[in-house]
Coordinates of C-alpha atoms and ligand atoms in Angstrom, one line a residue:
M727 CA 200.9 76.9 109.2
K728 CA 203.6 74.3 108.6
I729 CA 206.0 75.6 106.0
L730 CA 208.9 74.1 104.1
L731 CA 211.4 76.5 102.5
F732 CA 213.2 75.1 99.5
S733 CA 216.6 76.3 98.1
T734 CA 217.4 78.0 101.5
A735 CA 220.4 80.3 101.4
R736 CA 222.2 81.8 104.4
Y737 CA 220.4 85.1 103.9
D738 CA 217.0 83.4 104.1
L739 CA 218.0 82.0 107.5
D740 CA 218.9 85.5 108.6
M741 CA 215.8 87.4 107.3
L742 CA 212.9 85.3 105.9
V743 CA 212.9 82.4 108.4
P744 CA 212.8 84.7 111.5
A745 CA 210.0 86.7 109.9
L746 CA 207.9 83.6 109.3
T747 CA 208.6 82.0 112.7
G748 CA 208.0 85.4 114.4
A749 CA 204.5 85.4 112.8
G750 CA 203.8 82.1 114.5
H751 CA 204.5 79.6 111.7
E752 CA 206.4 76.4 112.0
V753 CA 209.2 76.5 109.5
Q754 CA 211.6 73.9 108.2
T755 CA 214.3 74.6 105.7
T756 CA 216.3 72.7 103.1
T757 CA 219.1 73.8 100.9
Q758 CA 217.8 71.3 98.3
R759 CA 216.0 72.6 95.2
L760 CA 212.4 71.5 94.7
D761 CA 212.2 69.0 91.9
Q762 CA 210.6 65.6 91.2
H763 CA 212.9 63.9 93.7
T764 CA 212.6 66.4 96.6
A765 CA 208.9 67.2 96.3
E766 CA 208.0 64.3 98.5
H767 CA 209.8 66.0 101.4
A768 CA 206.8 68.4 101.5
R769 CA 204.5 65.7 102.8
G770 CA 202.6 67.1 105.9
F771 CA 203.4 70.7 105.1
D772 CA 200.7 73.3 104.3
A773 CA 202.9 75.5 102.2
V774 CA 206.2 75.5 100.3
V775 CA 208.2 78.7 100.0
T776 CA 210.1 78.6 96.7
F777 CA 212.6 80.5 94.6
V778 CA 213.4 81.0 90.9
C779 CA 215.4 77.8 90.3
D780 CA 212.9 75.5 92.0
D781 CA 211.1 73.3 89.5
L782 CA 207.3 73.8 89.8
S783 CA 206.4 71.9 86.6
A784 CA 203.1 70.0 86.4
A785 CA 204.7 66.7 87.5
V786 CA 206.2 68.3 90.6
I787 CA 202.9 70.1 91.4
T788 CA 201.1 66.7 91.3
V789 CA 203.4 65.3 93.9
L790 CA 203.0 68.5 96.1
A791 CA 199.2 68.2 95.8
K792 CA 199.3 64.5 96.9
A793 CA 201.6 65.5 99.8
G794 CA 198.9 67.9 101.1
V795 CA 200.5 71.3 100.1
K796 CA 197.9 74.0 99.6
L797 CA 200.1 77.1 99.0
I798 CA 203.1 77.8 96.9
A799 CA 204.6 81.1 98.2
Q800 CA 207.2 82.2 95.6
R801 CA 209.7 84.6 97.2
A802 CA 210.3 86.4 93.9
A803 CA 208.4 88.5 91.3
G804 CA 208.8 86.2 88.3
V805 CA 206.8 82.9 88.3
D806 CA 208.0 81.6 85.0
N807 CA 209.2 78.4 86.8
I808 CA 205.7 77.6 87.9
D809 CA 203.0 75.8 85.8
I810 CA 200.2 78.1 86.9
E811 CA 197.4 76.1 85.3
A812 CA 198.6 72.8 86.8
A813 CA 198.6 74.5 90.3
Q814 CA 195.1 75.8 89.7
R815 CA 193.9 72.3 88.6
A816 CA 195.5 70.9 91.7
N817 CA 193.7 73.6 93.9
I818 CA 197.1 74.9 95.1
R819 CA 197.2 78.7 95.6
I820 CA 200.2 80.6 94.2
A821 CA 201.4 83.7 95.9
R822 CA 204.3 85.9 94.7
V823 CA 206.1 89.1 95.6
P824 CA 205.4 91.3 92.6
A825 CA 207.2 94.4 93.8
Y826 CA 209.9 94.6 96.4
S827 CA 212.5 97.0 95.2
P828 CA 212.5 98.0 91.5
H829 CA 215.4 100.2 92.4
A830 CA 217.6 97.1 93.3
V831 CA 217.2 95.6 89.9
A832 CA 217.3 98.8 87.9
E833 CA 220.4 100.0 89.7
H834 CA 222.1 96.6 89.0
A835 CA 221.2 97.0 85.3
V836 CA 223.0 100.4 85.4
A837 CA 226.0 98.8 87.3
L838 CA 226.3 96.2 84.5
L839 CA 226.0 98.9 81.8
L840 CA 228.7 101.1 83.4
A841 CA 231.1 98.1 84.1
L842 CA 230.6 96.7 80.6
N843 CA 231.1 100.0 78.8
R844 CA 234.1 101.2 80.8
H845 CA 235.6 97.6 81.2
V846 CA 235.7 98.0 85.0
H847 CA 235.9 94.2 85.6
A848 CA 238.8 93.8 83.1
A849 CA 240.6 96.9 84.3
H850 CA 240.5 95.6 87.9
Q851 CA 242.0 92.2 86.9
R852 CA 244.7 94.1 85.0
V853 CA 245.8 96.3 87.8
L854 CA 245.9 93.3 90.2
R855 CA 248.6 91.8 88.0
G856 CA 250.5 95.1 87.7
D857 CA 249.2 96.1 84.2
F858 CA 248.3 99.8 84.3
S859 CA 248.0 100.3 80.5
L860 CA 244.9 101.6 78.9
Q861 CA 244.9 99.6 75.6
G862 CA 241.4 98.1 75.0
L863 CA 239.7 99.9 77.9
M864 CA 238.0 102.7 75.9
G865 CA 234.3 103.2 76.4
F866 CA 231.7 105.8 75.3
D867 CA 229.9 108.6 77.1
L868 CA 226.4 107.7 78.0
Y869 CA 225.5 111.4 77.8
G870 CA 223.6 112.1 74.6
K871 CA 223.2 108.4 73.6
T872 CA 219.9 106.6 72.9
A873 CA 218.7 104.0 75.3
L874 CA 215.9 101.6 74.6
V875 CA 213.9 100.1 77.5
V876 CA 212.0 97.0 76.7
G877 CA 209.2 96.7 79.2
T878 CA 208.3 99.8 81.2
G879 CA 206.8 98.3 84.3
R880 CA 208.1 98.9 87.8
I881 CA 211.8 98.2 87.0
G882 CA 211.9 99.5 83.4
Q883 CA 210.5 102.9 84.6
V884 CA 213.2 103.3 87.3
F885 CA 215.9 102.3 84.7
A886 CA 214.5 104.8 82.2
R887 CA 214.6 107.7 84.7
I888 CA 218.2 106.8 85.7
M889 CA 219.1 106.9 82.0
Q890 CA 217.4 110.3 81.6
G891 CA 219.6 111.5 84.5
F892 CA 222.7 110.5 82.5
G893 CA 221.4 112.7 79.7
C894 CA 220.3 109.8 77.4
E895 CA 217.4 110.0 75.0
V896 CA 215.1 107.3 76.1
L897 CA 213.0 105.1 73.8
A898 CA 210.6 102.4 75.1
H899 CA 208.9 99.4 73.8
D900 CA 206.0 98.0 75.8
P901 CA 202.9 96.9 73.9
F902 CA 200.8 96.6 77.0
M903 CA 201.5 100.0 78.7
P904 CA 198.4 102.2 78.6
E905 CA 199.1 105.7 77.3
S906 CA 198.2 107.3 80.6
L907 CA 200.9 105.4 82.4
R908 CA 203.7 106.0 79.9
I909 CA 206.9 107.6 81.1
P910 CA 207.1 111.3 80.4
Q911 CA 209.7 112.5 77.8
V912 CA 210.0 108.9 76.4
E913 CA 209.1 107.9 72.9
Y914 CA 207.3 104.6 72.7
T915 CA 208.3 102.7 69.6
D916 CA 208.1 99.2 68.0
L917 CA 210.9 96.8 68.9
A918 CA 212.6 96.7 65.5
D919 CA 212.7 100.5 65.2
G920 CA 214.0 100.8 68.8
V921 CA 216.9 98.3 68.5
A922 CA 218.0 100.0 65.2
R923 CA 218.2 103.4 66.9
A924 CA 219.5 102.5 70.3
R925 CA 223.1 102.4 71.6
I926 CA 221.9 100.8 74.8
V927 CA 219.1 98.2 75.0
S928 CA 217.9 97.1 78.4
L929 CA 215.4 94.2 78.9
H930 CA 212.8 94.6 81.6
C931 CA 209.8 92.5 80.4
P932 CA 208.7 89.3 82.0
L933 CA 209.4 85.8 80.6
L934 CA 206.2 84.7 78.9
P935 CA 205.6 82.4 75.9
E936 CA 205.5 85.6 73.8
T937 CA 208.7 87.0 75.1
R938 CA 210.8 83.8 75.1
H939 CA 213.8 84.5 72.8
I940 CA 212.3 87.8 71.8
V941 CA 216.0 88.8 71.3
N942 CA 216.8 86.3 68.6
K943 CA 218.9 86.1 65.4
A944 CA 216.3 88.0 63.3
L945 CA 216.1 90.9 65.8
L946 CA 219.9 91.0 66.4
E947 CA 220.4 91.6 62.7
K948 CA 218.4 94.8 63.2
F949 CA 220.5 96.1 66.1
N950 CA 222.8 99.0 65.8
A951 CA 226.2 97.3 65.5
N952 CA 227.6 99.5 68.3
A953 CA 224.9 98.6 70.7
V954 CA 225.3 97.1 74.2
L955 CA 222.5 94.7 75.4
I956 CA 221.7 94.5 79.1
N957 CA 219.5 91.7 80.4
T958 CA 218.3 91.7 84.0
S959 CA 214.9 90.2 83.3
R960 CA 215.0 86.5 82.6
G961 CA 217.7 84.5 80.7
A962 CA 215.3 83.0 78.2
V963 CA 214.1 86.4 77.0
V964 CA 217.4 86.2 75.0
D965 CA 218.5 83.4 72.6
T966 CA 222.0 83.0 74.1
A967 CA 223.4 81.1 71.1
A968 CA 222.2 83.9 68.8
V969 CA 223.7 86.6 71.0
I970 CA 227.1 84.8 71.0
Q971 CA 226.9 84.6 67.2
A972 CA 226.0 88.3 66.9
L973 CA 228.9 89.3 69.1
R974 CA 231.3 87.2 67.0
Q975 CA 229.9 88.7 63.7
G976 CA 230.1 92.3 65.1
Q977 CA 226.3 92.7 65.0
L978 CA 226.3 93.5 68.7
A979 CA 229.1 95.2 70.6
A980 CA 228.7 93.8 74.0
Y981 CA 226.4 91.9 76.3
A982 CA 225.9 92.0 80.1
A983 CA 223.4 89.9 81.9
D984 CA 222.4 88.9 85.4
V985 CA 220.4 86.0 84.2
Y986 CA 220.9 83.0 81.9
E987 CA 218.4 80.7 80.2
N988 CA 219.6 77.5 82.0
E989 CA 220.3 78.9 85.4
A990 CA 219.5 75.5 87.0
C991 CA 222.9 74.2 85.8
A992 CA 225.0 76.4 88.2
F993 CA 223.3 79.5 89.5
F994 CA 222.9 80.1 93.3
R995 CA 225.6 77.4 94.0
D996 CA 229.4 77.5 94.4
C997 CA 230.5 75.3 91.5
S998 CA 234.2 76.5 91.7
E999 CA 235.3 73.1 92.9
C1000 CA 232.9 70.7 91.2
G1001 CA 232.4 72.6 87.9
Y1002 CA 229.2 72.6 85.9
D1003 CA 228.0 71.0 82.7
D1004 CA 226.7 73.7 80.4
P1005 CA 228.8 74.2 77.2
L1006 CA 226.7 77.2 76.1
L1007 CA 227.3 79.1 79.4
K1008 CA 231.0 78.3 79.2
E1009 CA 231.1 79.6 75.6
L1010 CA 229.3 82.8 76.7
L1011 CA 231.7 83.4 79.6
H1012 CA 234.7 83.0 77.3
M1013 CA 233.6 85.9 75.1
P1014 CA 235.7 89.0 75.8
N1015 CA 232.8 91.4 75.5
V1016 CA 230.4 89.6 77.9
L1017 CA 229.8 90.4 81.6
L1018 CA 227.7 88.0 83.7
T1019 CA 226.5 88.2 87.3
P1020 CA 224.8 85.3 89.1
H1021 CA 221.2 86.6 89.3
Q1022 CA 222.0 89.0 92.0
A1023 CA 220.1 92.1 90.8
F1024 CA 217.4 91.7 93.5
F1025 CA 220.1 91.2 96.2
T1026 CA 220.0 94.3 98.4
R1027 CA 219.1 94.5 102.1
E1028 CA 216.0 96.6 101.3
A1029 CA 214.8 94.2 98.7
L1030 CA 215.3 91.1 101.0
E1031 CA 213.5 92.9 103.9
A1032 CA 210.6 93.6 101.6
I1033 CA 210.5 90.1 100.2
A1034 CA 210.4 88.7 103.7
A1035 CA 207.6 91.0 104.8
A1036 CA 205.5 90.3 101.7
T1037 CA 206.0 86.5 102.0
V1038 CA 204.9 86.6 105.6
Q1039 CA 201.9 88.7 104.6
N1040 CA 201.0 86.3 101.7
V1041 CA 201.1 83.3 104.1
Q1042 CA 199.0 85.2 106.6
H1043 CA 196.4 86.2 104.0
F1044 CA 196.2 82.6 102.9
A1045 CA 196.0 81.2 106.4
T1046 CA 193.1 83.6 107.3
G1047 CA 191.3 83.1 104.0
Q1048 CA 191.8 86.8 102.9
H1049 CA 192.2 87.8 99.3
S1050 CA 195.5 89.3 98.1
E1051 CA 196.6 91.0 94.9
N1052 CA 199.7 88.8 95.3
F1053 CA 197.7 85.6 94.6
L1054 CA 197.6 84.4 91.1
Ligands
NAD2335 P1 206.2 94.6 85.8 O1 205.2 93.6 85.6 O2 206.0 95.8 86.6 O3 206.6 95.2 84.3 C1 206.8 94.3 83.2 C2 206.5 95.2 81.9 O4 206.8 94.4 80.8 C3 205.0 95.5 81.9 O5 204.8 96.9 81.7 C4 204.5 94.7 80.6 O6 203.5 95.4 79.9 C5 205.8 94.6 79.8 N1 205.7 93.6 78.8 C6 205.0 92.5 78.8 N2 205.2 91.8 77.6 C7 206.1 92.6 76.9 C8 206.6 92.5 75.6 N3 206.4 91.5 74.8 N4 207.5 93.5 75.2 C9 207.8 94.5 76.0 N5 207.2 94.7 77.2 C10 206.4 93.8 77.6 O7 207.5 93.8 86.2 P2 208.9 94.3 86.9 O8 208.7 94.3 88.4 O9 209.3 95.6 86.2 O10 209.9 93.2 86.6 C11 210.2 92.9 85.2 C12 211.0 91.5 85.2 O11 212.2 91.6 85.8 C13 210.3 90.4 86.0 O12 209.2 89.8 85.2 C14 211.4 89.5 86.3 O13 211.5 88.5 85.3 C15 212.6 90.3 86.2 N6 213.3 90.5 87.6 C16 214.6 90.1 87.7 C17 215.2 90.2 88.9 C18 216.7 89.9 89.1 O14 217.1 89.7 90.2 N7 217.4 89.8 88.0 C19 214.5 90.6 90.0 C20 213.1 91.0 89.8 C21 212.5 90.9 88.6

């Protein structure tokens, strides 16, 4: 198949591209994001391989369909950037990589929690400038605290078990988790009750119309004021402006995230020279009790190898007309 890979990063050239060419496909790459202006570049290609910041809205999908594209192979689990109905109408198949390494993401959520709670990032900056004082660096023991896991799918389950290992009491909220698949020794509860009781809240649900801004002003008012909120799911699960307000008003103690609701403004690019235009993100980053990483939770060697292998398999299944559970 002729494949065009959008938003290509160095690590894609090292891992994904050799895997696709090794399977006999003809691959071209571009560092450009897929959007209304770049979609035309896909003319003559059978498939596009896309990532989370590519724009696969209905308008872009129309251009892809006219250009002859038959497959969108998303090299990620989340597909919230894709208008699925528009692709179905255009007869373009969507494939994704639903599971590559839940450990990669859950472990990053734990890294954020530990760094935020123990001020590791601030302490490192301090010692670099010769300040070895402890003022302002006090954290709390995770042992014995209550952690709420929102969404107990693949990643949420790993996170919950790690928290149990720390000696936390784990609560969970997941309205779609059948009783038979629930995590042992975890109390399932409704969201308002969970946030009121938890010292740690970690988000692991997908971004859907029902989960957009699920953490909003009304819910934040119910939070335990000492709580820390960790978001490695999708930025728009959280209303960022409401989180900033809650931090200012002392309704929330601290926020760490790997995702942001308008990642297209800066994420996955080096904007250190050119800057970026997103006042809300700047405001968030200026808060003292906020820690942000640039959507890197998936970024482990094991996860990238699994993404490459699954993407090749998705393309192969499509090319040979086989069904796959990874097709939407
Ligand atoms: P999954 O499908 O295995 O689990 C998601 C769980 O969320 C399911 O159990 C589902 O029932 C539950 N859920 C759905 N709606 C909910 C709601 N309203 N409230 C609470 N729970 C709800 O998915 P996963 O593999 O665990 O991934 C979870 C999310 O993590 C993905 O959708 C993606 O957005 C995000 N993710 C982020 C990164 C990253 O690098 N930061 C990487 C991979 C995935």
